[in-house]
Coordinates of C-alpha atoms and ligand atoms in Angstrom, one line a residue:
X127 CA -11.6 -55.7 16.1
X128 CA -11.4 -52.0 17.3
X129 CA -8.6 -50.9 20.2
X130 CA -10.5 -50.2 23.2
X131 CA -10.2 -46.6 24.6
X132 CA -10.2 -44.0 26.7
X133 CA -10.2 -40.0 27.6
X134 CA -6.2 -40.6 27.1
X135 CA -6.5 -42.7 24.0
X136 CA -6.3 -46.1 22.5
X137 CA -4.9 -49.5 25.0
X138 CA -4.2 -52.7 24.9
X139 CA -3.4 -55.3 27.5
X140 CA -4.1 -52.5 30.0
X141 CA -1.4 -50.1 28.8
X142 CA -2.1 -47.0 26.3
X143 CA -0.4 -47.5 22.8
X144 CA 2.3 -45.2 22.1
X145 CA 1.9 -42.6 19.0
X146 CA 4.4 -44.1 16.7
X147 CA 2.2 -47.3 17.2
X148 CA -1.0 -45.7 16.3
X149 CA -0.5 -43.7 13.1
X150 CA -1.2 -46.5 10.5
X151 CA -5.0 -47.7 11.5
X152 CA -5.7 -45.8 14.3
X153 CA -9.5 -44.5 13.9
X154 CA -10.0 -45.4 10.4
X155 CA -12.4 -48.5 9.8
X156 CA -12.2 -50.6 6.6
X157 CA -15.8 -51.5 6.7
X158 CA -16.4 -47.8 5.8
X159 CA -14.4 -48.2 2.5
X160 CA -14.6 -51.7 0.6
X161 CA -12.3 -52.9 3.3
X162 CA -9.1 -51.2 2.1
X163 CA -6.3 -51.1 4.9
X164 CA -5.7 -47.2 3.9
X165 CA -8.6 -44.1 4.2
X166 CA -9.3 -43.4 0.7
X167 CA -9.1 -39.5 0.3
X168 CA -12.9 -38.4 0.4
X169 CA -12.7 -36.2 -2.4
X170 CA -15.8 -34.5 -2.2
X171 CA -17.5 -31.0 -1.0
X172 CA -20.9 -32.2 0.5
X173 CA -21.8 -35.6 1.9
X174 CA -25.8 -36.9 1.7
X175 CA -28.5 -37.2 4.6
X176 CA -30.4 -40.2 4.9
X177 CA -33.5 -38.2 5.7
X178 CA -34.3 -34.3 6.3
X179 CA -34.3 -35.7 10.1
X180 CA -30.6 -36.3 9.6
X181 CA -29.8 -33.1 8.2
X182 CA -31.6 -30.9 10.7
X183 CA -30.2 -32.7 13.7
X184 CA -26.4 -32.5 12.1
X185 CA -27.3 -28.4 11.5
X186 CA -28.3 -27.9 15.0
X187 CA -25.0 -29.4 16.6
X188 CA -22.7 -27.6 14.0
X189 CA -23.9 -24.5 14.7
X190 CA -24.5 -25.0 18.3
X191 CA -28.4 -24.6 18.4
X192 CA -28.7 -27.5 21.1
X193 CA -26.1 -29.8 23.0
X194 CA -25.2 -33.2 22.1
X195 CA -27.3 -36.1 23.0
X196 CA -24.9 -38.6 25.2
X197 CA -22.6 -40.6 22.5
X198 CA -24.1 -38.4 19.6
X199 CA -21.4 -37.5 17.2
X200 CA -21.3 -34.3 14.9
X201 CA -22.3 -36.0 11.1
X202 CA -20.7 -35.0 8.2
X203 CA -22.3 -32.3 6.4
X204 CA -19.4 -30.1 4.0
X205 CA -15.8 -30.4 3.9
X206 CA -15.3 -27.1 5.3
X207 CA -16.8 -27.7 8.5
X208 CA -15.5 -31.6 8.4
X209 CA -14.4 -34.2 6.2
X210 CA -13.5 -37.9 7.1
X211 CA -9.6 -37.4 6.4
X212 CA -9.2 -34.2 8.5
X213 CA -11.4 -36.0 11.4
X214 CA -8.8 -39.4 11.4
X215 CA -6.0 -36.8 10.7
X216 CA -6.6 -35.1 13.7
X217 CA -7.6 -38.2 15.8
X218 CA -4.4 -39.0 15.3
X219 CA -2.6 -35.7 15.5
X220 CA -4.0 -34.8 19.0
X221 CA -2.3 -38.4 20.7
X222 CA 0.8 -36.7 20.1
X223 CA 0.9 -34.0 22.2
X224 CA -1.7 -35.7 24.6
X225 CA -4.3 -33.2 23.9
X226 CA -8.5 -33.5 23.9
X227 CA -8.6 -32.2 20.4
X228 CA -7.0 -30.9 17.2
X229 CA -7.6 -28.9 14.1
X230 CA -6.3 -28.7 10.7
X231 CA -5.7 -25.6 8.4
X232 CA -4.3 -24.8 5.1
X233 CA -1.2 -23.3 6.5
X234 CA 1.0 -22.9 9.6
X235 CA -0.1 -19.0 9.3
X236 CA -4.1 -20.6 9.1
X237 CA -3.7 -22.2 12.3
X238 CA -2.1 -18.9 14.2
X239 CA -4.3 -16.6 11.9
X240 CA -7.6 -18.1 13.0
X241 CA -6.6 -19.3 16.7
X242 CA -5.6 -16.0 17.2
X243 CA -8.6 -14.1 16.1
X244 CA -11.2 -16.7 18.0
X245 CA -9.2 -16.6 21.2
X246 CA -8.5 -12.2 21.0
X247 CA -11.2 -9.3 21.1
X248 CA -10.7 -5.5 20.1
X249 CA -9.0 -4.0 23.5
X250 CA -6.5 -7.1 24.5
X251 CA -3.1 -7.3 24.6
X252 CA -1.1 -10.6 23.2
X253 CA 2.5 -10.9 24.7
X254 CA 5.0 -12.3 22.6
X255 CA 8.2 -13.9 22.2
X256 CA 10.9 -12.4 20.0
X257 CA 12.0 -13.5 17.4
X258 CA 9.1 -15.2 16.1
X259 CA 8.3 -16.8 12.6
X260 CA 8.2 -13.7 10.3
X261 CA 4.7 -14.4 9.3
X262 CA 3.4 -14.3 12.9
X263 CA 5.5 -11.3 13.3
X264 CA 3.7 -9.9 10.7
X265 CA 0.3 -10.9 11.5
X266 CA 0.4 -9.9 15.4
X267 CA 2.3 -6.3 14.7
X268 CA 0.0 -5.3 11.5
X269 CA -3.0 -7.3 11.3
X270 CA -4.4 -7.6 14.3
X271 CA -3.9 -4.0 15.6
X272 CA -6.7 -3.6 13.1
X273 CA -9.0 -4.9 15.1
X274 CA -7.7 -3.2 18.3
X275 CA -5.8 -5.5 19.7
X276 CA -2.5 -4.7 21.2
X277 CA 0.7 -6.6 21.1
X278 CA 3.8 -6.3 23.0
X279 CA 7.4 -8.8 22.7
X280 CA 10.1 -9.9 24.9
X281 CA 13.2 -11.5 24.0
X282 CA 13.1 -15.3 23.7
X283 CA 16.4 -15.7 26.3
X284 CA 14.9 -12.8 28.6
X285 CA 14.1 -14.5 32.5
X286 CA 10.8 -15.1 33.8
X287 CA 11.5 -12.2 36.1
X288 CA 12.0 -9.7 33.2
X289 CA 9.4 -10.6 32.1
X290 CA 7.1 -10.0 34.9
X291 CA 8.9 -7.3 34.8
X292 CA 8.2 -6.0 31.5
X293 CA 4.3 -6.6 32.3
X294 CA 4.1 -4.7 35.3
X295 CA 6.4 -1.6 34.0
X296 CA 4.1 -1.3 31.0
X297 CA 0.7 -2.2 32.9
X298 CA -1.0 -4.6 30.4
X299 CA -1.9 -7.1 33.2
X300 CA -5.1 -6.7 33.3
X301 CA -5.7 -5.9 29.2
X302 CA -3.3 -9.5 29.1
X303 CA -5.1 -11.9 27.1
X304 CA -3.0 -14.3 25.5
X305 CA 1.3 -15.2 25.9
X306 CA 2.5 -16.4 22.4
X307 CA 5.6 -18.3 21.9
X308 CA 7.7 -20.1 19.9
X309 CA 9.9 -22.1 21.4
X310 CA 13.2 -23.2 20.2
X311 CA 13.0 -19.6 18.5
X312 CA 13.7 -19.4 15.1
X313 CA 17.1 -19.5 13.6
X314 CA 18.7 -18.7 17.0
X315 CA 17.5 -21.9 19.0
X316 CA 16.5 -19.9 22.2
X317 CA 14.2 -21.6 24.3
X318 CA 11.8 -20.4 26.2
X319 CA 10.0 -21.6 29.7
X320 CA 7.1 -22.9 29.0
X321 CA 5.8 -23.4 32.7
X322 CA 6.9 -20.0 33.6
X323 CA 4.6 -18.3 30.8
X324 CA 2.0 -20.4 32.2
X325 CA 2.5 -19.1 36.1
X326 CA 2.3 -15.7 34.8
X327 CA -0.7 -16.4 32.7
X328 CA -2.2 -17.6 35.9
X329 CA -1.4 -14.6 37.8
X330 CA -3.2 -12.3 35.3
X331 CA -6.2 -14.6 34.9
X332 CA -9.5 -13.6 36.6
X333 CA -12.5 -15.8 36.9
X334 CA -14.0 -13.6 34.0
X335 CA -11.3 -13.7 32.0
X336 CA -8.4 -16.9 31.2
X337 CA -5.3 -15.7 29.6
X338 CA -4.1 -18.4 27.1
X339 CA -1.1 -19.6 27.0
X340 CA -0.1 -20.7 22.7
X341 CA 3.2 -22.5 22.0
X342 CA 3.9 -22.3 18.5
X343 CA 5.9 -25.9 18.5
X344 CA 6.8 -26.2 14.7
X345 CA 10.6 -26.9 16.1
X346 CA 10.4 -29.8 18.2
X347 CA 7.2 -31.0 18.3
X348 CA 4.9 -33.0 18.3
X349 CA 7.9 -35.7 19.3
X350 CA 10.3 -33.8 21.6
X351 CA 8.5 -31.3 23.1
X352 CA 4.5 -31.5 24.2
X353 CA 3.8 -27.9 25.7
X354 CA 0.3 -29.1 26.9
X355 CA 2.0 -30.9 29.6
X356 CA 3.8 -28.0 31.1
X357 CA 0.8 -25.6 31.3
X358 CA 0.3 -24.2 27.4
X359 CA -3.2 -23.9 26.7
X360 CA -2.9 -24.6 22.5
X361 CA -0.1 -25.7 20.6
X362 CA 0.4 -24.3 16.9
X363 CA 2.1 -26.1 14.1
X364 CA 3.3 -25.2 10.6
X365 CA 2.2 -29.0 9.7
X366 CA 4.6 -27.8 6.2
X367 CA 7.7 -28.6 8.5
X368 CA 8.3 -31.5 10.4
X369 CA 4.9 -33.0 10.2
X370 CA 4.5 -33.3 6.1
X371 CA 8.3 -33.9 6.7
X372 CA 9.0 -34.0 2.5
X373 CA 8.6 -30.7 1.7
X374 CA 5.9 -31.3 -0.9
X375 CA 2.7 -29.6 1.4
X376 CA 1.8 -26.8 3.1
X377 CA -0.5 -27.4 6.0
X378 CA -0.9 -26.3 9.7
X379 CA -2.4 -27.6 13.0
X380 CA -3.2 -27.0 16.6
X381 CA -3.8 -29.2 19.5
X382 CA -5.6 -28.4 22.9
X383 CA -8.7 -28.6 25.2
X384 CA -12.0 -29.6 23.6
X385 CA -13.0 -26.2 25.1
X386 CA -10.6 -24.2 23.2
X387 CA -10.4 -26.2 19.5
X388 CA -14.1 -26.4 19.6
X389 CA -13.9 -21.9 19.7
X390 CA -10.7 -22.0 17.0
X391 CA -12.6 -24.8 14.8
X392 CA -15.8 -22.1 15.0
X393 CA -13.7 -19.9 13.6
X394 CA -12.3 -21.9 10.8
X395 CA -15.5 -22.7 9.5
X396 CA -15.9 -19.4 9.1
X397 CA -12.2 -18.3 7.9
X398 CA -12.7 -21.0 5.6
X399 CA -8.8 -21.9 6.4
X400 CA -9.5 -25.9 6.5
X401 CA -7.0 -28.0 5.0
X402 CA -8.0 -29.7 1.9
X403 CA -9.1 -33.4 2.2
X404 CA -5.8 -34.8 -0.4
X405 CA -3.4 -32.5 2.4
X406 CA -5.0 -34.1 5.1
X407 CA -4.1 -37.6 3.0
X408 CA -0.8 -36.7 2.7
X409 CA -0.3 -35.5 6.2
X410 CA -1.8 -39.0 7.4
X411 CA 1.1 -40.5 5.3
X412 CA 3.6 -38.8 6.8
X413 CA 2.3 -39.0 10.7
X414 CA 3.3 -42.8 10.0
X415 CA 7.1 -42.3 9.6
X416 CA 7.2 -39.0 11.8
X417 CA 9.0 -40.5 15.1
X418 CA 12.0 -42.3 12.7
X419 CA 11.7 -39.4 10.3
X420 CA 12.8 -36.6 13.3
X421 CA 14.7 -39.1 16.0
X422 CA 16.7 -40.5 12.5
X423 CA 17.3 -36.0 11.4
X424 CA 18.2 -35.2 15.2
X425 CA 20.8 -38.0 15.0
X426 CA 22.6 -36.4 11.9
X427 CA 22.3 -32.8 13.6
X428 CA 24.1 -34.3 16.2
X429 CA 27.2 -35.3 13.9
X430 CA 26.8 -32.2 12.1
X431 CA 26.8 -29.9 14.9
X432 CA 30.1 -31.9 16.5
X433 CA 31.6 -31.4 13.0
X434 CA 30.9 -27.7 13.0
X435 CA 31.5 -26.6 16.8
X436 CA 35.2 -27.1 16.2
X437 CA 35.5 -25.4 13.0
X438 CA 38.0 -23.1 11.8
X439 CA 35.6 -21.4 10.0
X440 CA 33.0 -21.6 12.8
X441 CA 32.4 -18.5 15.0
X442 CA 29.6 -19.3 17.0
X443 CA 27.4 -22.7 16.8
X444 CA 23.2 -22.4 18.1
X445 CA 22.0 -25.9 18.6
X446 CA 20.0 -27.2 21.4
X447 CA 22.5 -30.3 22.1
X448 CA 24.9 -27.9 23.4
X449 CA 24.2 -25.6 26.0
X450 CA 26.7 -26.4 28.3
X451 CA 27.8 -22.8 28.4
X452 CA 24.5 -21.6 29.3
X453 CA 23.1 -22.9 32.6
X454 CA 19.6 -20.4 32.3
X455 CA 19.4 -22.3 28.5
X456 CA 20.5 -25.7 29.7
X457 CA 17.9 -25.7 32.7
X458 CA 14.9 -25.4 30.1
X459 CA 16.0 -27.8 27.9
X460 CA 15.9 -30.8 30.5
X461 CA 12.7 -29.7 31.5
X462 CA 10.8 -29.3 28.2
X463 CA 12.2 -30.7 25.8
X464 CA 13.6 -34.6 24.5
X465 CA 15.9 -34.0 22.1
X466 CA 17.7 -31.5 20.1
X467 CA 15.7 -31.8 17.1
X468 CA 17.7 -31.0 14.0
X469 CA 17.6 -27.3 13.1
X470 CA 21.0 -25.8 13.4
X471 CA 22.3 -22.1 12.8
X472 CA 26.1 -20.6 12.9
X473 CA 27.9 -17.8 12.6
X474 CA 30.6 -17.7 9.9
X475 CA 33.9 -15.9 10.0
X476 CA 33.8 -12.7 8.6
X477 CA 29.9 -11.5 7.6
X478 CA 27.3 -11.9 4.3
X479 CA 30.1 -12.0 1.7
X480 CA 31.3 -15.0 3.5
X481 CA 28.1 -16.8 4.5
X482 CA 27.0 -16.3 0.3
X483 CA 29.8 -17.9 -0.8
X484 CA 29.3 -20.9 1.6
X485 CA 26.1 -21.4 0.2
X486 CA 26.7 -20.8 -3.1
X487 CA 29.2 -23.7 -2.7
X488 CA 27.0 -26.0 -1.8
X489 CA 26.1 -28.8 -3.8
X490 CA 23.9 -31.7 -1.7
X491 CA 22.1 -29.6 0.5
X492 CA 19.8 -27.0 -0.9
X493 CA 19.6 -23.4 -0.4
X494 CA 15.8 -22.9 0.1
X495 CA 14.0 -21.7 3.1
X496 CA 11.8 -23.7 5.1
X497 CA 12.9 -26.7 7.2
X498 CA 11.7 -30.0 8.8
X499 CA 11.7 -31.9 5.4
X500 CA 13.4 -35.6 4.5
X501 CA 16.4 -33.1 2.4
X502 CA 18.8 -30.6 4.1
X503 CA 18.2 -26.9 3.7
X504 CA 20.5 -24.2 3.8
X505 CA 19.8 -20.7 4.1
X506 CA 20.8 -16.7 5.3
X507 CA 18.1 -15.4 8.2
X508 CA 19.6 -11.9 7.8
X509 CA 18.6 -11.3 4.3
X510 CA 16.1 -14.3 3.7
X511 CA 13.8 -15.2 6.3
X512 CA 14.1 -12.5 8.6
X513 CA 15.2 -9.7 6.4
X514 CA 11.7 -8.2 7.3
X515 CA 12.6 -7.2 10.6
X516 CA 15.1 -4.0 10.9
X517 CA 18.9 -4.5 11.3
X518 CA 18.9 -3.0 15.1
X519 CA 16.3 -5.5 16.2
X520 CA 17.8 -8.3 14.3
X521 CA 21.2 -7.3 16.2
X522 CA 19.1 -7.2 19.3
X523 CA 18.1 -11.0 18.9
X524 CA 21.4 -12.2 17.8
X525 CA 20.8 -12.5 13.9
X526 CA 24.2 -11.5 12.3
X527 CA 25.1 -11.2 8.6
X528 CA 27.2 -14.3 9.0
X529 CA 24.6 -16.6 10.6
X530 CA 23.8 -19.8 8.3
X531 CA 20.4 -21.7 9.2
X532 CA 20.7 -25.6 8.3
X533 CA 17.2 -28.0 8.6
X534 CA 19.9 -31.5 8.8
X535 CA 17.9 -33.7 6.7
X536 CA 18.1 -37.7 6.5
X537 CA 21.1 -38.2 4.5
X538 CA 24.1 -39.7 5.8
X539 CA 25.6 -37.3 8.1
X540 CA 29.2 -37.9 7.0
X541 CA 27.7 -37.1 3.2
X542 CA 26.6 -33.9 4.8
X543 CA 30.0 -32.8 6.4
X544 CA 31.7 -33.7 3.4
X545 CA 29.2 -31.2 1.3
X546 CA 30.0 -28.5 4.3
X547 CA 33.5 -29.3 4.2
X548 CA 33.8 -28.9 0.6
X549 CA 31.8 -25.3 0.3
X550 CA 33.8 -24.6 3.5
X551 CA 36.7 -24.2 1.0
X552 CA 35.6 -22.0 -1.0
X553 CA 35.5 -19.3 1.8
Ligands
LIG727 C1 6.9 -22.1 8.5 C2 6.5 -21.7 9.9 C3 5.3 -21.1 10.2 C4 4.3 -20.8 9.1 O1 3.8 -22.0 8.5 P1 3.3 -22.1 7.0 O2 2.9 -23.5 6.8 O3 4.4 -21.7 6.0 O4 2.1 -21.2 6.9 C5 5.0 -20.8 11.5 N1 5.9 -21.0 12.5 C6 7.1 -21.6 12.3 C7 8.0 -21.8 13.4 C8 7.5 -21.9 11.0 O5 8.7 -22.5 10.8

């Protein structure tokens, strides 16, 4: 009994299925595993041909020698080009974000690694937002000028006019090729307008040439914010974060046209920067509690972030759920995204003396870096995740010595105050 579909996905009873509904079956079938309700993990590097036939007709779609016959599908041939638990894994991934097609990779920085060098060529120019995740940062300002191509940021909170602005002053409209952002920027929460990159990436596209729009949307996504739907042409994910959700994997995905994942999975069978089939297990695990995972952390940012806007302690609070003081801010939140998700930063008081000894202090949640797992994380951006770039531009995007980044995990949010409350003291 399979769910009848469509180009938009599974429906019953004339009505699509929503995500949530669809991550513990959808396109797996028992009959090609002794029956069992779960996909085995097909642990294995080469599958076998029925015939020679078989082989040579899988060969000549994989590597594009002829087109596909009407309902032929690519067969399995390695597990670097494709294995059964990445292909249901991203089945499932794409409904999300209500995209043609996704791809999984190894890591958050495989996904932007090897989009970014299928979709660039020696001479373009990538646009970026600022700040980004250091190892994008990295990648875009050092890596990929080896290869000639150019990169240039604005900052996340800038307008869409000084941003045009910015283009035109410099002249890289016509070398433009690709706007990356990351949007809610990391730790500082600034959003930035989706639709608005994708107006200017119209206006500098030519027939010949399509500038891409890539969201990296590790934040919020794939539950409160689908970029697809306001114009981005690939979303990114570090599948690490929210997506694994227990901190226990490190994995990466992307989601857009068939057009575009079928040129970044090209290139991933030649980076070799597949996931492995037991991440893709896990990651198919963790797709089925995602929705009450995130909606259940955003609820406990919520409290927190009430608990910490009135604090004594408190200087400044960055989190999504309150932007009442910022109309430009506010304006893009109701358009893009659905809820606040649950990273928050602050300022403390005073500067790094006072931020260590708040987290030394702590006792429940954990001072680690990353973020998006099932246990609250603590960290410093000045000195830990971001100590890469250099104090002026850290200034510049509003990273001070006494910002604290918390990921608000799923414990009880009043256990979570009282930890705060308690290293708080110590201060
Ligand atoms: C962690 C992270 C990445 C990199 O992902 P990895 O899985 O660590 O390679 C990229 N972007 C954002 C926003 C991240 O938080």
């Amino acid at each position: 009994m399979q769910l009848e579909e469509d180009h938009l996905g599974p429906h019953l009873n004339g009505k699509h299925l929503r995500p949530e509904s669809l991550m513990m079956s959808y396109g797996y079938n028992p009959e090609w595993s002794e029956m069992a309700v779960k996909a085995p993990i097909y642990q294995t590097s080469t599958f076998v041909f029925k015939n020679a036939e078989e082989g040579k007709a899988f060969f000549e779609l994989a590597y594009g020698l002829r087109q596909k016959e009407e309902k032929e599908e690519l067969g399995l041939i390695y597990s670097r080009l494709n294995n059964p638990d990445l292909e249901i894994l991203e089945n499932r991934l794409r409904i999300w974000d209500g995209a043609d097609e996704a791809a999984v990779f190894a890591s958050g920085m495989a996904a932007t690694s090897t989009s970014l060098l299928a979709l660039l060529k020696p001479g373009d120019v990538i646009l970026h937002s600022e700040p980004i995740y250091g190892g994008s940062d990295y990648y875009i300002k050092n890596i990929l000028p080896k290869f000639g191509i150019r990169s240039m940021g604005f900052r996340a909170n800038a307008t869409a006019e000084e941003v045009e602005e910015l283009v035109n002053k410099e002249g890289i409209g016509e070398k433009l090729a690709m706007i990356f952002i990351e949007t809610p920027a990391n730790p500082t929460n600034h959003l930035v307008d989706i639709e608005a990159c994708a107006t200017l990436a119209k206006k500098h596209s030519t027939e010949a040439k399509k500038v891409v729009v890539a969201v990296d949307n590790t934040f919020l996504g794939p539950v409160f914010s689908h970029p697809l739907k306001h114009g981005a042409d690939l979303v990114i994910y570090s599948a690490t974060k929210y997506i694994g959700g227990h901190s226990d994997l490190i994995a990466g995905a992307c989601a857009g046209s068939a057009e575009i994942i079928k040129a970044v999975k090209g290139m991933r069978t030649f980076m070799g920067s597949m996931a492995s089939p037991w991440t893709g297990w896990m990651l198919m695990r963790s797709l089925e509690t995602l929705k009450i995972r995130m909606e259940c952390q955003a609820r406990g940012a919520e409290t927190v972030a009430a608990y910490l806007k009135n604090h004594s302690k408190v200087e400044k609070l960055y989190y999504l759920g309150d932007l009442s003081d910022n109309p430009q801010q506010e304006a893009i939140y109701k358009k893009q995204c659905s809820a606040a998700g649950s990273m928050i930063a602050f300022d403390i008081k005073g500067g790094e003396k006072e931020a260590f000894l708040f987290l030394n202090n702590l006792k429940l949640i954990k001072l680690a870096v990353s973020l998006g797992g099932t246990e609250s994380l603590a960290e410093h951006p000045a000195s830990m995740t971001h100590s890469d770039i250099n104090p002026t531009d850290r200034a510049v995007m509003g990273i001070g010595e006494g910002m604290v980044r918390i990921s608000v995990g799923v414990e009880h949010p009043d256990d979570i105050i009282s930890d705060i409350e308690q290293a708080f003291a110590h201060v």
